[in-house]
């Protein structure tokens, strides 16, 4: 049994969700053109990922397992997350206007973010307890935020750099991401985590 | 639009991975070997063809306001089917693909075809469109898998390519995550330089 601190570090650095697990690449390339939007997206992901981990853990262990409906996992999780995001959006709009203004536009995009659904599946596959699942979700979200903000900073510089025209845009972004992933490979084996 | 052009649109002209840059997560994650990339591509093809078929049959009965949740339900049904089929008949491949099999459900390529094509067009056209899109995805994943497996492991489908010396010390980072980003970056740059104008 791994301690929560190790689970956090594993999700945050060693098995970084974007660079090592390849989840959440759409927002990683789509919303990383400036540091500001990347920060907003990162915060929204941490928030929704934690909520989604809680709610799917409860749904899986309290409803699907006792009723022997595990095969419905995929359908139930995606619908749960989609309605959760809608609810959060309406709730923030009514009650926490400032937070809504900061995260609002990113929330609809998150429904189809495979990182969120991926984390809920990994929680189940790893048989995490409620606490471990929460720590895992927060660590993953923080890891996503770290990487997307760093990447946005790199892309702001790339916009000004003299680059061969056929490499402009996506290709050079992929190559920059490749170098970042190479740097993150250095974390593998840290604290005995693989 | 002729039937042939419906098919080739998804296969080449609007290839999901190389041209539209969608469905990137499975494309990068499962293309470390030819077998994994090809298997993932066929699984996604099955889902997109079946969901296009069913959505196109039901297109007149799906209320417009709740169409997206219904599309997602239909897609997740077929994802569950392929998930369990693969677990039963290809357990080794299933273990290699891991969480990416259930995650086919959030592949925006599939929902995109349901929304943009199958919900408006005839059954035969929708199946052709799904087949073209799915095989285009398979083609992209197989190309990436070929490059990465040959350079990163010295093999193609498990057969040694450049001889034992290369196989014992290959460019190992190509089958790891940086290699995936590098290969798709360079392929995209080559497409921008040589192909794009003709499309």
Coordinates of C-alpha atoms in Angstrom, one line a residue:
Chain A
X1 CA 0.0 0.0 0.0
X2 CA 1.5 3.3 -1.0
X3 CA 1.3 6.3 1.3
X4 CA -0.8 9.3 0.1
X5 CA 2.3 11.5 -0.2
X6 CA 3.8 9.0 -2.7
X7 CA 0.5 8.7 -4.6
X8 CA 0.5 12.5 -4.9
X9 CA 4.2 12.7 -6.1
X10 CA 3.6 9.8 -8.5
X11 CA 0.6 11.5 -10.1
X12 CA 2.2 15.0 -10.0
X13 CA 5.7 14.3 -11.4
X14 CA 6.6 10.7 -12.2
X15 CA 3.5 9.7 -14.1
X16 CA 2.6 13.1 -15.3
X17 CA -0.9 12.9 -16.9
X18 CA 0.1 14.9 -20.0
X19 CA 3.7 14.0 -20.7
X20 CA 3.8 10.4 -19.5
X21 CA 0.2 9.2 -19.8
X22 CA -0.9 11.2 -22.9
X23 CA -4.2 12.2 -21.4
X24 CA -5.7 15.7 -21.8
X25 CA -3.7 16.6 -24.9
X26 CA -6.5 18.5 -26.5
X27 CA -6.5 21.3 -23.9
X28 CA -2.7 21.0 -23.6
X29 CA -2.3 22.1 -27.2
X30 CA -5.6 23.9 -27.6
X31 CA -5.7 26.3 -24.6
X32 CA -2.0 26.9 -24.1
X33 CA -1.4 29.9 -26.3
X34 CA -1.0 32.3 -23.3
X35 CA 0.0 31.8 -19.7
X36 CA -3.3 33.4 -18.5
X37 CA -5.7 31.0 -20.3
X38 CA -3.4 28.1 -19.4
X39 CA -3.7 29.0 -15.7
X40 CA -7.5 29.2 -15.9
X41 CA -7.7 25.9 -17.6
X42 CA -5.4 24.3 -15.1
X43 CA -7.5 25.6 -12.1
X44 CA -10.7 24.4 -13.7
X45 CA -9.2 20.9 -14.3
X46 CA -8.0 20.6 -10.6
X47 CA -11.5 21.6 -9.5
X48 CA -13.5 19.3 -11.7
X49 CA -11.1 16.4 -11.5
X50 CA -11.4 16.3 -7.7
X51 CA -15.2 16.5 -7.8
X52 CA -15.4 13.9 -10.5
X53 CA -13.1 11.5 -8.6
X54 CA -15.4 11.9 -5.5
X55 CA -18.6 11.4 -7.3
X56 CA -17.6 8.5 -9.6
X57 CA -16.0 6.7 -6.6
X58 CA -19.3 6.9 -4.7
X59 CA -21.3 5.9 -7.8
X60 CA -19.0 3.0 -8.5
X61 CA -18.7 1.6 -5.0
X62 CA -22.2 2.4 -3.8
X63 CA -24.3 1.7 -6.9
X64 CA -22.5 -0.2 -9.7
X65 CA -20.6 -2.8 -7.5
X66 CA -23.5 -3.9 -5.2
X67 CA -25.9 -4.1 -8.2
X68 CA -23.4 -6.0 -10.4
X69 CA -23.5 -3.4 -13.1
X70 CA -19.8 -2.9 -13.6
X71 CA -20.1 -3.3 -17.3
X72 CA -22.1 0.0 -17.4
X73 CA -19.0 1.8 -16.0
X74 CA -18.1 3.7 -19.2
X75 CA -21.6 5.0 -20.0
X76 CA -22.4 5.9 -16.4
X77 CA -19.1 7.7 -15.8
X78 CA -19.3 9.9 -18.9
X79 CA -22.9 10.9 -18.2
X80 CA -22.1 11.5 -14.5
X81 CA -19.2 13.8 -15.5
X82 CA -21.2 15.6 -18.1
X83 CA -24.1 16.4 -15.7
X84 CA -21.6 17.2 -12.9
X85 CA -19.9 19.8 -15.1
X86 CA -23.3 21.3 -16.0
X87 CA -24.4 21.5 -12.4
X88 CA -21.1 23.0 -11.3
X89 CA -21.4 25.6 -14.0
X90 CA -25.0 26.6 -12.9
X91 CA -24.0 26.6 -9.3
X92 CA -21.0 28.8 -9.8
X93 CA -23.0 31.2 -12.0
X94 CA -25.6 31.7 -9.3
X95 CA -23.4 31.7 -6.1
X96 CA -19.8 32.4 -6.9
X97 CA -19.7 34.9 -9.7
X98 CA -16.0 35.8 -9.4
X99 CA -15.0 32.1 -9.7
X100 CA -17.4 31.6 -12.6
X101 CA -15.9 34.6 -14.4
X102 CA -12.5 33.0 -14.0
X103 CA -13.3 29.4 -14.8
X104 CA -16.6 29.6 -16.7
X105 CA -15.5 29.4 -20.3
X106 CA -13.3 26.4 -19.5
X107 CA -15.9 24.3 -17.9
X108 CA -17.9 23.1 -21.0
X109 CA -14.6 22.2 -22.6
X110 CA -13.8 19.9 -19.7
X111 CA -16.7 17.5 -20.3
X112 CA -14.8 16.0 -23.2
X113 CA -11.4 16.2 -21.6
X114 CA -10.1 12.6 -21.5
X115 CA -7.9 13.5 -18.5
X116 CA -10.9 13.7 -16.2
X117 CA -12.5 10.4 -17.4
X118 CA -9.1 8.8 -17.5
X119 CA -8.4 9.7 -13.8
X120 CA -11.7 8.2 -12.7
X121 CA -11.0 5.0 -14.6
X122 CA -7.4 4.8 -13.2
X123 CA -8.9 5.3 -9.7
X124 CA -11.1 2.2 -10.2
X125 CA -8.3 0.2 -11.9
X126 CA -5.9 1.0 -9.1
X127 CA -8.6 0.1 -6.5
X128 CA -7.9 3.3 -4.6
X129 CA -9.7 4.1 -1.3
X130 CA -11.7 7.4 -1.2
X131 CA -8.8 9.3 0.4
X132 CA -6.2 7.9 -2.0
X133 CA -8.4 8.6 -5.0
X134 CA -8.8 12.2 -3.9
X135 CA -5.1 12.6 -3.4
X136 CA -4.5 11.0 -6.8
X137 CA -7.0 13.3 -8.5
X138 CA -5.5 16.5 -6.9
X139 CA -1.9 15.4 -7.7
X140 CA -2.9 14.7 -11.3
X141 CA -4.7 18.1 -11.6
X142 CA -1.7 19.9 -10.2
X143 CA 0.6 18.0 -12.5
X144 CA -1.6 19.0 -15.5
X145 CA -1.5 22.7 -14.3
X146 CA 2.2 22.7 -13.9
X147 CA 2.8 21.3 -17.3
X148 CA 0.3 23.4 -19.2
X149 CA 1.5 26.7 -17.6
X150 CA 5.2 25.8 -18.4
X151 CA 4.2 24.9 -21.9
X152 CA 2.2 28.1 -22.4
X153 CA 5.3 30.1 -21.3
X154 CA 7.4 28.2 -23.9
X155 CA 4.8 28.8 -26.6
X156 CA 4.8 32.5 -25.9
X157 CA 8.5 32.6 -26.7
X158 CA 8.1 30.3 -29.7
X159 CA 5.7 32.8 -31.3
X160 CA 8.5 35.3 -31.5
X161 CA 11.3 33.0 -32.5
X162 CA 12.4 32.7 -36.2
X163 CA 11.2 29.3 -37.1
X164 CA 11.1 27.5 -40.5
X165 CA 7.5 28.1 -41.9
X166 CA 6.7 24.4 -42.2
X167 CA 7.5 23.9 -38.5
X168 CA 5.4 26.8 -37.3
X169 CA 2.3 26.1 -35.1
X170 CA 1.7 22.5 -34.3
X171 CA 5.0 20.8 -35.3
X172 CA 7.2 23.0 -33.2
X173 CA 4.8 22.7 -30.3
X174 CA 5.0 18.9 -30.5
X175 CA 8.8 19.1 -30.6
X176 CA 8.8 21.4 -27.6
X177 CA 6.5 19.0 -25.8
X178 CA 8.8 16.2 -26.7
X179 CA 11.8 18.0 -25.0
X180 CA 9.6 18.6 -22.0
X181 CA 8.7 14.9 -21.8
X182 CA 12.4 14.1 -22.1
X183 CA 13.0 16.3 -19.1
X184 CA 10.1 14.6 -17.2
X185 CA 11.6 11.2 -18.0
X186 CA 14.3 12.2 -15.5
X187 CA 11.7 11.9 -12.7
X188 CA 11.1 8.2 -13.4
X189 CA 12.5 6.1 -10.6
X190 CA 12.2 9.0 -8.2
X191 CA 11.2 7.6 -4.7
X192 CA 11.1 4.2 -6.3
X193 CA 8.1 5.1 -8.4
X194 CA 7.8 3.9 -12.0
Chain B
X1 CA -20.5 14.4 -53.1
X2 CA -19.9 10.9 -54.5
X3 CA -19.7 7.8 -52.4
X4 CA -16.0 7.5 -53.1
X5 CA -15.2 11.0 -52.0
X6 CA -17.2 10.5 -48.8
X7 CA -14.9 7.5 -48.0
X8 CA -11.6 9.1 -49.0
X9 CA -12.4 12.4 -47.1
X10 CA -11.9 10.7 -43.7
X11 CA -9.2 8.4 -45.0
X12 CA -6.8 11.1 -46.4
X13 CA -8.1 14.6 -47.0
X14 CA -9.4 15.2 -43.5
X15 CA -7.3 12.5 -41.7
X16 CA -8.2 12.8 -38.0
X17 CA -4.7 12.7 -36.7
X18 CA -2.4 14.2 -39.3
X19 CA -4.7 16.9 -40.8
X20 CA -7.4 17.8 -38.2
X21 CA -5.2 17.0 -35.1
X22 CA -8.0 15.3 -33.1
X23 CA -7.9 12.1 -31.3
X24 CA -4.3 12.8 -30.3
X25 CA -4.3 11.1 -26.9
X26 CA -4.8 7.5 -28.2
X27 CA -2.7 8.3 -31.3
X28 CA 0.3 9.2 -29.2
X29 CA -0.2 6.8 -26.3
X30 CA -0.9 3.6 -28.2
X31 CA 1.5 4.0 -31.2
X32 CA 4.7 2.6 -29.5
X33 CA 4.4 -0.6 -31.5
X34 CA 2.7 -1.5 -34.8
X35 CA 0.4 -4.0 -33.1
X36 CA -0.9 -1.6 -30.5
X37 CA -1.4 1.2 -33.0
X38 CA -3.2 -1.0 -35.5
X39 CA -5.3 -2.6 -32.7
X40 CA -6.4 0.7 -31.3
X41 CA -7.2 1.9 -34.8
X42 CA -9.4 -1.0 -35.5
X43 CA -11.2 -0.7 -32.2
X44 CA -12.0 3.0 -32.9
X45 CA -13.0 2.1 -36.4
X46 CA -15.5 -0.5 -35.1
X47 CA -17.0 2.2 -32.7
X48 CA -17.2 4.9 -35.3
X49 CA -18.8 2.7 -38.0
X50 CA -21.4 1.2 -35.6
X51 CA -22.3 4.5 -33.9
X52 CA -22.6 6.2 -37.3
X53 CA -24.9 3.4 -38.5
X54 CA -27.2 3.5 -35.4
X55 CA -27.3 7.3 -35.2
X56 CA -28.1 7.5 -38.9
X57 CA -30.9 4.9 -38.5
X58 CA -32.3 6.8 -35.6
X59 CA -31.7 10.3 -36.9
X60 CA -35.3 11.2 -37.4
X61 CA -36.3 9.9 -33.9
X62 CA -33.6 11.7 -31.8
X63 CA -35.0 15.0 -30.4
X64 CA -32.7 17.8 -31.3
X65 CA -32.4 19.2 -27.7
X66 CA -30.9 16.0 -26.2
X67 CA -29.0 14.7 -29.2
X68 CA -25.5 15.0 -27.6
X69 CA -26.3 12.9 -24.5
X70 CA -28.0 10.3 -26.8
X71 CA -25.0 10.2 -29.2
X72 CA -22.7 9.8 -26.2
X73 CA -24.8 6.9 -24.8
X74 CA -24.8 5.2 -28.2
X75 CA -21.1 5.6 -28.5
X76 CA -20.4 4.3 -25.0
X77 CA -22.5 1.2 -25.7
X78 CA -20.3 0.3 -28.6
X79 CA -17.2 1.2 -26.6
X80 CA -18.3 -1.2 -23.8
X81 CA -18.9 -4.0 -26.4
X82 CA -15.4 -3.6 -27.9
X83 CA -13.9 -3.3 -24.4
X84 CA -15.3 -6.7 -23.3
X85 CA -14.7 -8.3 -26.7
X86 CA -11.0 -7.3 -26.6
X87 CA -10.7 -8.5 -23.0
X88 CA -12.1 -11.9 -24.0
X89 CA -10.3 -12.5 -27.4
X90 CA -7.2 -10.3 -27.3
X91 CA -6.2 -10.1 -23.6
X92 CA -2.6 -9.3 -24.3
X93 CA -3.5 -6.3 -26.6
X94 CA -6.1 -5.2 -24.0
X95 CA -3.4 -5.1 -21.3
X96 CA -1.1 -3.0 -23.6
X97 CA -3.8 -0.5 -24.5
X98 CA -5.1 -0.3 -20.9
X99 CA -7.3 2.7 -20.0
X100 CA -7.3 3.9 -23.6
X101 CA -9.9 1.3 -24.6
X102 CA -12.8 2.7 -22.4
X103 CA -11.5 6.2 -23.3
X104 CA -12.5 5.7 -26.9
X105 CA -15.8 7.2 -25.7
X106 CA -14.3 10.7 -25.4
X107 CA -12.5 10.6 -28.7
X108 CA -13.8 13.8 -30.3
X109 CA -13.4 12.2 -33.8
X110 CA -16.3 9.9 -33.1
X111 CA -18.7 12.4 -31.6
X112 CA -17.7 14.8 -34.3
X113 CA -18.7 12.4 -37.1
X114 CA -22.0 11.7 -35.3
X115 CA -22.8 15.3 -35.0
X116 CA -21.5 16.6 -38.3
X117 CA -22.4 13.7 -40.6
X118 CA -24.5 10.7 -39.3
X119 CA -27.2 12.8 -37.8
X120 CA -28.0 14.3 -41.2
X121 CA -27.2 11.7 -43.9
X122 CA -28.4 8.4 -45.2
X123 CA -27.4 5.1 -43.6
X124 CA -25.1 3.9 -46.4
X125 CA -23.3 7.3 -46.6
X126 CA -22.8 7.3 -42.8
X127 CA -21.3 3.9 -42.7
X128 CA -18.9 4.8 -45.5
X129 CA -18.0 8.0 -43.7
X130 CA -17.4 6.1 -40.5
X131 CA -15.3 3.5 -42.4
X132 CA -13.2 6.2 -44.0
X133 CA -12.7 8.1 -40.8
X134 CA -11.8 5.0 -38.8
X135 CA -9.4 3.6 -41.3
X136 CA -7.8 7.0 -41.7
X137 CA -7.2 6.9 -37.9
X138 CA -5.9 3.3 -38.2
X139 CA -3.5 4.4 -41.0
X140 CA -2.1 7.3 -39.0
X141 CA -1.6 5.1 -35.9
X142 CA 0.0 2.3 -38.0
X143 CA 2.4 4.8 -39.6
X144 CA 3.5 6.2 -36.3
X145 CA 3.7 2.7 -34.8
X146 CA 5.9 1.6 -37.6
X147 CA 8.4 4.4 -37.3
X148 CA 8.5 4.2 -33.5
X149 CA 8.8 0.4 -33.3
X150 CA 11.5 0.2 -36.0
X151 CA 13.7 3.0 -34.5
X152 CA 12.9 2.4 -30.8
X153 CA 12.9 -1.4 -30.7
X154 CA 14.6 -2.4 -33.9
X155 CA 11.7 -4.6 -34.9
X156 CA 8.5 -4.5 -37.1
X157 CA 5.6 -6.5 -35.7
X158 CA 8.3 -8.4 -33.6
X159 CA 10.6 -9.2 -36.6
X160 CA 14.1 -7.8 -36.4
X161 CA 14.7 -5.2 -39.1
X162 CA 18.2 -3.8 -39.0
X163 CA 20.0 -6.9 -37.5
X164 CA 20.9 -7.8 -34.0
X165 CA 23.5 -5.0 -33.3
X166 CA 20.8 -2.4 -33.8
X167 CA 18.2 -4.4 -31.9
X168 CA 20.5 -4.6 -28.9
X169 CA 21.0 -0.8 -28.6
X170 CA 18.1 0.9 -30.4
X171 CA 17.0 4.6 -30.1
X172 CA 15.1 3.6 -27.0
X173 CA 13.4 7.0 -26.3
X174 CA 11.4 6.6 -29.5
X175 CA 9.1 4.0 -27.9
X176 CA 8.9 6.2 -24.8
X177 CA 6.7 9.4 -24.5
X178 CA 9.2 12.0 -25.9
X179 CA 9.4 9.9 -29.1
X180 CA 5.7 10.1 -29.7
X181 CA 5.7 13.9 -29.6
X182 CA 8.8 14.0 -31.8
X183 CA 7.5 11.6 -34.4
X184 CA 4.1 13.4 -34.8
X185 CA 5.8 16.8 -34.8
X186 CA 8.2 15.8 -37.6
X187 CA 5.4 14.1 -39.6
X188 CA 3.2 17.1 -39.3
X189 CA 6.1 19.4 -40.5
X190 CA 6.7 17.1 -43.5
X191 CA 2.9 17.2 -44.3
X192 CA 2.9 21.0 -44.1
X193 CA 5.9 21.2 -46.4
X194 CA 5.1 18.6 -49.1
X195 CA 1.5 17.6 -49.0
X196 CA -0.7 20.4 -47.8
X197 CA -0.9 22.5 -51.0
X198 CA -2.2 19.6 -53.0
X199 CA -5.0 18.8 -50.6

